Amino acid sequence: SFTVTAKVKFAQLSEHDIHAYVKTGEPMDKAGSYGIQGIGGQMIECMEGDFFAVVGLPIHRLSLELARALK
């Protein structure tokens, strides 16, 4: 097993911004209630770490771990 972490910093959001985003429907099927790869990416000020870990599958790390397991 392994873990991958990422830090995501949201911009300062007004209540109007949040309601407008919810109204798009995008956050309704997201584990963290936002889609960094979609409209929600506009709310992100910066991030540190693996973008794919935020999206849902850290493919680089996964490929390394699978290669290690198959040796």
PDB file of N, CA, C and O in Angstrom:
ATOM      1  N   SER A   1       0.841  -1.182   0.000  1.00  0.00           N
ATOM      2  CA  SER A   1       0.000   0.000   0.000  1.00  0.00           C
ATOM      3  C   SER A   1       0.881   1.239   0.000  1.00  0.00           C
ATOM      4  O   SER A   1       2.054   1.185   0.359  1.00  0.00           O
ATOM      5  N   PHE A   2       0.316   2.354  -0.375  1.00  0.00           N
ATOM      6  CA  PHE A   2       1.040   3.616  -0.383  1.00  0.00           C
ATOM      7  C   PHE A   2       0.050   4.764  -0.263  1.00  0.00           C
ATOM      8  O   PHE A   2      -1.146   4.586  -0.472  1.00  0.00           O
ATOM      9  N   THR A   3       0.572   5.924   0.057  1.00  0.00           N
ATOM     10  CA  THR A   3      -0.250   7.130   0.097  1.00  0.00           C
ATOM     11  C   THR A   3       0.440   8.217  -0.717  1.00  0.00           C
ATOM     12  O   THR A   3       1.663   8.217  -0.865  1.00  0.00           O
ATOM     13  N   VAL A   4      -0.360   9.112  -1.232  1.00  0.00           N
ATOM     14  CA  VAL A   4       0.120  10.283  -1.950  1.00  0.00           C
ATOM     15  C   VAL A   4      -0.668  11.470  -1.414  1.00  0.00           C
ATOM     16  O   VAL A   4      -1.884  11.376  -1.236  1.00  0.00           O
ATOM     17  N   THR A   5       0.019  12.562  -1.127  1.00  0.00           N
ATOM     18  CA  THR A   5      -0.679  13.728  -0.595  1.00  0.00           C
ATOM     19  C   THR A   5      -0.498  14.935  -1.516  1.00  0.00           C
ATOM     20  O   THR A   5       0.459  15.008  -2.279  1.00  0.00           O
ATOM     21  N   ALA A   6      -1.418  15.835  -1.411  1.00  0.00           N
ATOM     22  CA  ALA A   6      -1.350  17.108  -2.124  1.00  0.00           C
ATOM     23  C   ALA A   6      -2.056  18.152  -1.269  1.00  0.00           C
ATOM     24  O   ALA A   6      -3.019  17.839  -0.574  1.00  0.00           O
ATOM     25  N   LYS A   7      -1.559  19.362  -1.319  1.00  0.00           N
ATOM     26  CA  LYS A   7      -2.193  20.479  -0.611  1.00  0.00           C
ATOM     27  C   LYS A   7      -2.798  21.404  -1.655  1.00  0.00           C
ATOM     28  O   LYS A   7      -2.135  21.794  -2.606  1.00  0.00           O
ATOM     29  N   VAL A   8      -4.054  21.729  -1.443  1.00  0.00           N
ATOM     30  CA  VAL A   8      -4.776  22.612  -2.357  1.00  0.00           C
ATOM     31  C   VAL A   8      -5.246  23.826  -1.567  1.00  0.00           C
ATOM     32  O   VAL A   8      -5.880  23.689  -0.523  1.00  0.00           O
ATOM     33  N   LYS A   9      -4.912  25.007  -2.064  1.00  0.00           N
ATOM     34  CA  LYS A   9      -5.339  26.242  -1.396  1.00  0.00           C
ATOM     35  C   LYS A   9      -6.401  26.927  -2.259  1.00  0.00           C
ATOM     36  O   LYS A   9      -6.158  27.268  -3.412  1.00  0.00           O
ATOM     37  N   PHE A  10      -7.559  27.099  -1.661  1.00  0.00           N
ATOM     38  CA  PHE A  10      -8.644  27.785  -2.335  1.00  0.00           C
ATOM     39  C   PHE A  10      -8.450  29.295  -2.232  1.00  0.00           C
ATOM     40  O   PHE A  10      -7.948  29.801  -1.229  1.00  0.00           O
ATOM     41  N   ALA A  11      -8.898  29.996  -3.251  1.00  0.00           N
ATOM     42  CA  ALA A  11      -8.941  31.454  -3.204  1.00  0.00           C
ATOM     43  C   ALA A  11     -10.026  31.866  -2.218  1.00  0.00           C
ATOM     44  O   ALA A  11     -10.878  31.057  -1.835  1.00  0.00           O
ATOM     45  N   GLN A  12     -10.000  33.116  -1.819  1.00  0.00           N
ATOM     46  CA  GLN A  12     -11.060  33.648  -0.957  1.00  0.00           C
ATOM     47  C   GLN A  12     -12.354  33.652  -1.768  1.00  0.00           C
ATOM     48  O   GLN A  12     -12.411  34.259  -2.836  1.00  0.00           O
ATOM     49  N   LEU A  13     -13.363  32.950  -1.300  1.00  0.00           N
ATOM     50  CA  LEU A  13     -14.623  32.826  -2.037  1.00  0.00           C
ATOM     51  C   LEU A  13     -15.747  33.530  -1.289  1.00  0.00           C
ATOM     52  O   LEU A  13     -15.875  33.377  -0.066  1.00  0.00           O
ATOM     53  N   SER A  14     -16.552  34.248  -2.036  1.00  0.00           N
ATOM     54  CA  SER A  14     -17.732  34.870  -1.437  1.00  0.00           C
ATOM     55  C   SER A  14     -18.847  33.827  -1.389  1.00  0.00           C
ATOM     56  O   SER A  14     -18.784  32.794  -2.063  1.00  0.00           O
ATOM     57  N   GLU A  15     -19.851  34.113  -0.630  1.00  0.00           N
ATOM     58  CA  GLU A  15     -21.004  33.223  -0.567  1.00  0.00           C
ATOM     59  C   GLU A  15     -21.643  33.103  -1.957  1.00  0.00           C
ATOM     60  O   GLU A  15     -22.080  32.032  -2.363  1.00  0.00           O
ATOM     61  N   HIS A  16     -21.659  34.202  -2.686  1.00  0.00           N
ATOM     62  CA  HIS A  16     -22.196  34.202  -4.050  1.00  0.00           C
ATOM     63  C   HIS A  16     -21.388  33.246  -4.944  1.00  0.00           C
ATOM     64  O   HIS A  16     -21.962  32.489  -5.726  1.00  0.00           O
ATOM     65  N   ASP A  17     -20.050  33.302  -4.840  1.00  0.00           N
ATOM     66  CA  ASP A  17     -19.192  32.409  -5.632  1.00  0.00           C
ATOM     67  C   ASP A  17     -19.520  30.940  -5.349  1.00  0.00           C
ATOM     68  O   ASP A  17     -19.633  30.127  -6.265  1.00  0.00           O
ATOM     69  N   ILE A  18     -19.660  30.620  -4.080  1.00  0.00           N
ATOM     70  CA  ILE A  18     -19.933  29.235  -3.673  1.00  0.00           C
ATOM     71  C   ILE A  18     -21.292  28.781  -4.201  1.00  0.00           C
ATOM     72  O   ILE A  18     -21.407  27.699  -4.790  1.00  0.00           O
ATOM     73  N   HIS A  19     -22.302  29.602  -4.026  1.00  0.00           N
ATOM     74  CA  HIS A  19     -23.645  29.242  -4.509  1.00  0.00           C
ATOM     75  C   HIS A  19     -23.672  29.097  -6.029  1.00  0.00           C
ATOM     76  O   HIS A  19     -24.315  28.189  -6.558  1.00  0.00           O
ATOM     77  N   ALA A  20     -22.955  29.978  -6.725  1.00  0.00           N
ATOM     78  CA  ALA A  20     -22.907  29.905  -8.190  1.00  0.00           C
ATOM     79  C   ALA A  20     -22.240  28.606  -8.633  1.00  0.00           C
ATOM     80  O   ALA A  20     -22.686  27.963  -9.589  1.00  0.00           O
ATOM     81  N   TYR A  21     -21.189  28.201  -7.935  1.00  0.00           N
ATOM     82  CA  TYR A  21     -20.512  26.955  -8.277  1.00  0.00           C
ATOM     83  C   TYR A  21     -21.419  25.753  -8.018  1.00  0.00           C
ATOM     84  O   TYR A  21     -21.537  24.858  -8.848  1.00  0.00           O
ATOM     85  N   VAL A  22     -22.063  25.723  -6.880  1.00  0.00           N
ATOM     86  CA  VAL A  22     -22.981  24.627  -6.556  1.00  0.00           C
ATOM     87  C   VAL A  22     -24.084  24.541  -7.606  1.00  0.00           C
ATOM     88  O   VAL A  22     -24.478  23.450  -8.035  1.00  0.00           O
ATOM     89  N   LYS A  23     -24.556  25.692  -8.054  1.00  0.00           N
ATOM     90  CA  LYS A  23     -25.626  25.744  -9.046  1.00  0.00           C
ATOM     91  C   LYS A  23     -25.222  25.095 -10.384  1.00  0.00           C
ATOM     92  O   LYS A  23     -26.074  24.617 -11.117  1.00  0.00           O
ATOM     93  N   THR A  24     -23.912  25.029 -10.675  1.00  0.00           N
ATOM     94  CA  THR A  24     -23.459  24.379 -11.916  1.00  0.00           C
ATOM     95  C   THR A  24     -23.687  22.870 -11.869  1.00  0.00           C
ATOM     96  O   THR A  24     -23.694  22.218 -12.895  1.00  0.00           O
ATOM     97  N   GLY A  25     -23.811  22.304 -10.666  1.00  0.00           N
ATOM     98  CA  GLY A  25     -23.984  20.871 -10.502  1.00  0.00           C
ATOM     99  C   GLY A  25     -22.679  20.101 -10.454  1.00  0.00           C
ATOM    100  O   GLY A  25     -22.660  18.930 -10.086  1.00  0.00           O
ATOM    101  N   GLU A  26     -21.583  20.738 -10.813  1.00  0.00           N
ATOM    102  CA  GLU A  26     -20.299  20.040 -10.853  1.00  0.00           C
ATOM    103  C   GLU A  26     -19.880  19.405  -9.522  1.00  0.00           C
ATOM    104  O   GLU A  26     -19.386  18.269  -9.516  1.00  0.00           O
ATOM    105  N   PRO A  27     -20.063  20.079  -8.397  1.00  0.00           N
ATOM    106  CA  PRO A  27     -19.559  19.491  -7.155  1.00  0.00           C
ATOM    107  C   PRO A  27     -20.391  18.330  -6.607  1.00  0.00           C
ATOM    108  O   PRO A  27     -19.978  17.660  -5.667  1.00  0.00           O
ATOM    109  N   MET A  28     -21.532  18.073  -7.192  1.00  0.00           N
ATOM    110  CA  MET A  28     -22.462  17.113  -6.609  1.00  0.00           C
ATOM    111  C   MET A  28     -21.988  15.663  -6.643  1.00  0.00           C
ATOM    112  O   MET A  28     -22.436  14.858  -5.844  1.00  0.00           O
ATOM    113  N   ASP A  29     -21.077  15.316  -7.539  1.00  0.00           N
ATOM    114  CA  ASP A  29     -20.607  13.925  -7.593  1.00  0.00           C
ATOM    115  C   ASP A  29     -19.113  13.815  -7.297  1.00  0.00           C
ATOM    116  O   ASP A  29     -18.455  12.879  -7.703  1.00  0.00           O
ATOM    117  N   LYS A  30     -18.589  14.799  -6.570  1.00  0.00           N
ATOM    118  CA  LYS A  30     -17.160  14.834  -6.257  1.00  0.00           C
ATOM    119  C   LYS A  30     -16.939  14.552  -4.779  1.00  0.00           C
ATOM    120  O   LYS A  30     -17.639  15.096  -3.927  1.00  0.00           O
ATOM    121  N   ALA A  31     -15.943  13.741  -4.484  1.00  0.00           N
ATOM    122  CA  ALA A  31     -15.638  13.400  -3.097  1.00  0.00           C
ATOM    123  C   ALA A  31     -15.309  14.642  -2.270  1.00  0.00           C
ATOM    124  O   ALA A  31     -15.728  14.767  -1.138  1.00  0.00           O
ATOM    125  N   GLY A  32     -14.581  15.579  -2.828  1.00  0.00           N
ATOM    126  CA  GLY A  32     -14.235  16.800  -2.104  1.00  0.00           C
ATOM    127  C   GLY A  32     -15.143  17.963  -2.435  1.00  0.00           C
ATOM    128  O   GLY A  32     -14.873  19.094  -2.052  1.00  0.00           O
ATOM    129  N   SER A  33     -16.193  17.696  -3.169  1.00  0.00           N
ATOM    130  CA  SER A  33     -17.194  18.695  -3.579  1.00  0.00           C
ATOM    131  C   SER A  33     -16.651  19.769  -4.508  1.00  0.00           C
ATOM    132  O   SER A  33     -17.191  20.873  -4.576  1.00  0.00           O
ATOM    133  N   TYR A  34     -15.573  19.465  -5.221  1.00  0.00           N
ATOM    134  CA  TYR A  34     -15.100  20.365  -6.266  1.00  0.00           C
ATOM    135  C   TYR A  34     -14.330  19.548  -7.288  1.00  0.00           C
ATOM    136  O   TYR A  34     -13.806  18.480  -6.986  1.00  0.00           O
ATOM    137  N   GLY A  35     -14.283  20.056  -8.508  1.00  0.00           N
ATOM    138  CA  GLY A  35     -13.523  19.400  -9.559  1.00  0.00           C
ATOM    139  C   GLY A  35     -12.401  20.307 -10.012  1.00  0.00           C
ATOM    140  O   GLY A  35     -12.631  21.272 -10.728  1.00  0.00           O
ATOM    141  N   ILE A  36     -11.181  20.022  -9.575  1.00  0.00           N
ATOM    142  CA  ILE A  36     -10.035  20.869  -9.920  1.00  0.00           C
ATOM    143  C   ILE A  36      -9.790  20.863 -11.429  1.00  0.00           C
ATOM    144  O   ILE A  36      -9.277  21.811 -11.989  1.00  0.00           O
ATOM    145  N   GLN A  37     -10.211  19.791 -12.104  1.00  0.00           N
ATOM    146  CA  GLN A  37     -10.018  19.669 -13.537  1.00  0.00           C
ATOM    147  C   GLN A  37     -11.150  20.323 -14.330  1.00  0.00           C
ATOM    148  O   GLN A  37     -11.122  20.330 -15.552  1.00  0.00           O
ATOM    149  N   GLY A  38     -12.110  20.896 -13.645  1.00  0.00           N
ATOM    150  CA  GLY A  38     -13.254  21.530 -14.297  1.00  0.00           C
ATOM    151  C   GLY A  38     -13.406  22.974 -13.863  1.00  0.00           C
ATOM    152  O   GLY A  38     -12.415  23.676 -13.612  1.00  0.00           O
ATOM    153  N   ILE A  39     -14.647  23.388 -13.720  1.00  0.00           N
ATOM    154  CA  ILE A  39     -14.960  24.760 -13.312  1.00  0.00           C
ATOM    155  C   ILE A  39     -14.329  25.073 -11.957  1.00  0.00           C
ATOM    156  O   ILE A  39     -13.856  26.184 -11.717  1.00  0.00           O
ATOM    157  N   GLY A  40     -14.288  24.086 -11.074  1.00  0.00           N
ATOM    158  CA  GLY A  40     -13.735  24.286  -9.735  1.00  0.00           C
ATOM    159  C   GLY A  40     -12.280  24.703  -9.740  1.00  0.00           C
ATOM    160  O   GLY A  40     -11.797  25.306  -8.779  1.00  0.00           O
ATOM    161  N   GLY A  41     -11.561  24.405 -10.821  1.00  0.00           N
ATOM    162  CA  GLY A  41     -10.161  24.814 -10.915  1.00  0.00           C
ATOM    163  C   GLY A  41      -9.985  26.318 -10.842  1.00  0.00           C
ATOM    164  O   GLY A  41      -8.926  26.813 -10.437  1.00  0.00           O
ATOM    165  N   GLN A  42     -11.018  27.062 -11.209  1.00  0.00           N
ATOM    166  CA  GLN A  42     -10.960  28.526 -11.131  1.00  0.00           C
ATOM    167  C   GLN A  42     -10.889  29.027  -9.693  1.00  0.00           C
ATOM    168  O   GLN A  42     -10.473  30.164  -9.456  1.00  0.00           O
ATOM    169  N   MET A  43     -11.291  28.199  -8.748  1.00  0.00           N
ATOM    170  CA  MET A  43     -11.310  28.599  -7.338  1.00  0.00           C
ATOM    171  C   MET A  43     -10.001  28.278  -6.637  1.00  0.00           C
ATOM    172  O   MET A  43      -9.819  28.637  -5.482  1.00  0.00           O
ATOM    173  N   ILE A  44      -9.098  27.591  -7.318  1.00  0.00           N
ATOM    174  CA  ILE A  44      -7.849  27.154  -6.698  1.00  0.00           C
ATOM    175  C   ILE A  44      -6.767  28.209  -6.885  1.00  0.00           C
ATOM    176  O   ILE A  44      -6.418  28.566  -8.010  1.00  0.00           O
ATOM    177  N   GLU A  45      -6.238  28.689  -5.782  1.00  0.00           N
ATOM    178  CA  GLU A  45      -5.169  29.681  -5.823  1.00  0.00           C
ATOM    179  C   GLU A  45      -3.833  29.019  -6.145  1.00  0.00           C
ATOM    180  O   GLU A  45      -3.053  29.523  -6.949  1.00  0.00           O
ATOM    181  N   CYS A  46      -3.562  27.891  -5.507  1.00  0.00           N
ATOM    182  CA  CYS A  46      -2.329  27.159  -5.778  1.00  0.00           C
ATOM    183  C   CYS A  46      -2.449  25.746  -5.211  1.00  0.00           C
ATOM    184  O   CYS A  46      -3.342  25.459  -4.430  1.00  0.00           O
ATOM    185  N   MET A  47      -1.546  24.903  -5.648  1.00  0.00           N
ATOM    186  CA  MET A  47      -1.495  23.549  -5.089  1.00  0.00           C
ATOM    187  C   MET A  47      -0.061  23.077  -5.034  1.00  0.00           C
ATOM    188  O   MET A  47       0.787  23.548  -5.793  1.00  0.00           O
ATOM    189  N   GLU A  48       0.180  22.154  -4.129  1.00  0.00           N
ATOM    190  CA  GLU A  48       1.501  21.573  -3.933  1.00  0.00           C
ATOM    191  C   GLU A  48       1.315  20.062  -3.932  1.00  0.00           C
ATOM    192  O   GLU A  48       0.502  19.537  -3.183  1.00  0.00           O
ATOM    193  N   GLY A  49       2.030  19.386  -4.795  1.00  0.00           N
ATOM    194  CA  GLY A  49       1.921  17.934  -4.839  1.00  0.00           C
ATOM    195  C   GLY A  49       1.430  17.434  -6.174  1.00  0.00           C
ATOM    196  O   GLY A  49       1.498  18.132  -7.188  1.00  0.00           O
ATOM    197  N   ASP A  50       0.930  16.228  -6.172  1.00  0.00           N
ATOM    198  CA  ASP A  50       0.547  15.523  -7.386  1.00  0.00           C
ATOM    199  C   ASP A  50      -0.879  15.888  -7.815  1.00  0.00           C
ATOM    200  O   ASP A  50      -1.849  15.560  -7.142  1.00  0.00           O
ATOM    201  N   PHE A  51      -1.007  16.559  -8.957  1.00  0.00           N
ATOM    202  CA  PHE A  51      -2.307  16.941  -9.492  1.00  0.00           C
ATOM    203  C   PHE A  51      -3.215  15.722  -9.628  1.00  0.00           C
ATOM    204  O   PHE A  51      -4.404  15.778  -9.323  1.00  0.00           O
ATOM    205  N   PHE A  52      -2.649  14.607 -10.073  1.00  0.00           N
ATOM    206  CA  PHE A  52      -3.458  13.410 -10.300  1.00  0.00           C
ATOM    207  C   PHE A  52      -3.963  12.790  -9.003  1.00  0.00           C
ATOM    208  O   PHE A  52      -4.982  12.101  -8.998  1.00  0.00           O
ATOM    209  N   ALA A  53      -3.295  13.046  -7.894  1.00  0.00           N
ATOM    210  CA  ALA A  53      -3.799  12.597  -6.596  1.00  0.00           C
ATOM    211  C   ALA A  53      -5.074  13.367  -6.246  1.00  0.00           C
ATOM    212  O   ALA A  53      -5.999  12.817  -5.661  1.00  0.00           O
ATOM    213  N   VAL A  54      -5.120  14.631  -6.637  1.00  0.00           N
ATOM    214  CA  VAL A  54      -6.310  15.454  -6.380  1.00  0.00           C
ATOM    215  C   VAL A  54      -7.459  14.991  -7.281  1.00  0.00           C
ATOM    216  O   VAL A  54      -8.596  14.883  -6.850  1.00  0.00           O
ATOM    217  N   VAL A  55      -7.140  14.714  -8.535  1.00  0.00           N
ATOM    218  CA  VAL A  55      -8.160  14.279  -9.485  1.00  0.00           C
ATOM    219  C   VAL A  55      -8.713  12.910  -9.086  1.00  0.00           C
ATOM    220  O   VAL A  55      -9.887  12.635  -9.274  1.00  0.00           O
ATOM    221  N   GLY A  56      -7.873  12.062  -8.512  1.00  0.00           N
ATOM    222  CA  GLY A  56      -8.395  10.795  -8.023  1.00  0.00           C
ATOM    223  C   GLY A  56      -7.494   9.582  -8.156  1.00  0.00           C
ATOM    224  O   GLY A  56      -7.697   8.598  -7.473  1.00  0.00           O
ATOM    225  N   LEU A  57      -6.493   9.627  -9.045  1.00  0.00           N
ATOM    226  CA  LEU A  57      -5.622   8.461  -9.195  1.00  0.00           C
ATOM    227  C   LEU A  57      -4.203   8.921  -9.505  1.00  0.00           C
ATOM    228  O   LEU A  57      -3.933   9.419 -10.607  1.00  0.00           O
ATOM    229  N   PRO A  58      -3.296   8.788  -8.539  1.00  0.00           N
ATOM    230  CA  PRO A  58      -1.914   9.224  -8.754  1.00  0.00           C
ATOM    231  C   PRO A  58      -1.177   8.235  -9.680  1.00  0.00           C
ATOM    232  O   PRO A  58      -0.469   7.338  -9.238  1.00  0.00           O
ATOM    233  N   ILE A  59      -1.374   8.407 -10.986  1.00  0.00           N
ATOM    234  CA  ILE A  59      -0.932   7.396 -11.948  1.00  0.00           C
ATOM    235  C   ILE A  59       0.577   7.179 -11.978  1.00  0.00           C
ATOM    236  O   ILE A  59       1.029   6.054 -12.179  1.00  0.00           O
ATOM    237  N   HIS A  60       1.368   8.224 -11.771  1.00  0.00           N
ATOM    238  CA  HIS A  60       2.824   8.026 -11.765  1.00  0.00           C
ATOM    239  C   HIS A  60       3.232   7.117 -10.606  1.00  0.00           C
ATOM    240  O   HIS A  60       3.934   6.126 -10.802  1.00  0.00           O
ATOM    241  N   ARG A  61       2.772   7.439  -9.435  1.00  0.00           N
ATOM    242  CA  ARG A  61       3.129   6.630  -8.260  1.00  0.00           C
ATOM    243  C   ARG A  61       2.570   5.217  -8.389  1.00  0.00           C
ATOM    244  O   ARG A  61       3.233   4.233  -8.040  1.00  0.00           O
ATOM    245  N   LEU A  62       1.354   5.104  -8.893  1.00  0.00           N
ATOM    246  CA  LEU A  62       0.760   3.791  -9.086  1.00  0.00           C
ATOM    247  C   LEU A  62       1.602   2.940 -10.032  1.00  0.00           C
ATOM    248  O   LEU A  62       1.858   1.767  -9.761  1.00  0.00           O
ATOM    249  N   SER A  63       2.081   3.528 -11.124  1.00  0.00           N
ATOM    250  CA  SER A  63       2.900   2.760 -12.075  1.00  0.00           C
ATOM    251  C   SER A  63       4.203   2.312 -11.432  1.00  0.00           C
ATOM    252  O   SER A  63       4.673   1.198 -11.682  1.00  0.00           O
ATOM    253  N   LEU A  64       4.796   3.152 -10.597  1.00  0.00           N
ATOM    254  CA  LEU A  64       6.021   2.760  -9.886  1.00  0.00           C
ATOM    255  C   LEU A  64       5.751   1.590  -8.938  1.00  0.00           C
ATOM    256  O   LEU A  64       6.544   0.635  -8.863  1.00  0.00           O
ATOM    257  N   GLU A  65       4.658   1.673  -8.205  1.00  0.00           N
ATOM    258  CA  GLU A  65       4.320   0.619  -7.245  1.00  0.00           C
ATOM    259  C   GLU A  65       3.978  -0.690  -7.951  1.00  0.00           C
ATOM    260  O   GLU A  65       4.363  -1.771  -7.485  1.00  0.00           O
ATOM    261  N   LEU A  66       3.283  -0.611  -9.071  1.00  0.00           N
ATOM    262  CA  LEU A  66       2.972  -1.835  -9.832  1.00  0.00           C
ATOM    263  C   LEU A  66       4.229  -2.464 -10.388  1.00  0.00           C
ATOM    264  O   LEU A  66       4.401  -3.688 -10.350  1.00  0.00           O
ATOM    265  N   ALA A  67       5.146  -1.659 -10.910  1.00  0.00           N
ATOM    266  CA  ALA A  67       6.416  -2.176 -11.427  1.00  0.00           C
ATOM    267  C   ALA A  67       7.205  -2.848 -10.310  1.00  0.00           C
ATOM    268  O   ALA A  67       7.782  -3.927 -10.502  1.00  0.00           O
ATOM    269  N   ARG A  68       7.213  -2.222  -9.129  1.00  0.00           N
ATOM    270  CA  ARG A  68       7.918  -2.802  -7.982  1.00  0.00           C
ATOM    271  C   ARG A  68       7.287  -4.139  -7.575  1.00  0.00           C
ATOM    272  O   ARG A  68       7.973  -5.096  -7.279  1.00  0.00           O
ATOM    273  N   ALA A  69       5.979  -4.207  -7.588  1.00  0.00           N
ATOM    274  CA  ALA A  69       5.276  -5.426  -7.176  1.00  0.00           C
ATOM    275  C   ALA A  69       5.492  -6.564  -8.183  1.00  0.00           C
ATOM    276  O   ALA A  69       5.485  -7.738  -7.805  1.00  0.00           O
ATOM    277  N   LEU A  70       5.673  -6.221  -9.444  1.00  0.00           N
ATOM    278  CA  LEU A  70       5.830  -7.253 -10.482  1.00  0.00           C
ATOM    279  C   LEU A  70       7.259  -7.761 -10.599  1.00  0.00           C
ATOM    280  O   LEU A  70       7.496  -8.734 -11.326  1.00  0.00           O
ATOM    281  N   LYS A  71       8.189  -7.155  -9.915  1.00  0.00           N
ATOM    282  CA  LYS A  71       9.606  -7.615  -9.962  1.00  0.00           C
ATOM    283  C   LYS A  71       9.766  -8.913  -9.232  1.00  0.00           C
ATOM    284  O   LYS A  71       9.153  -9.256  -8.315  1.00  0.00           O
TER     285      LYS A  71
END
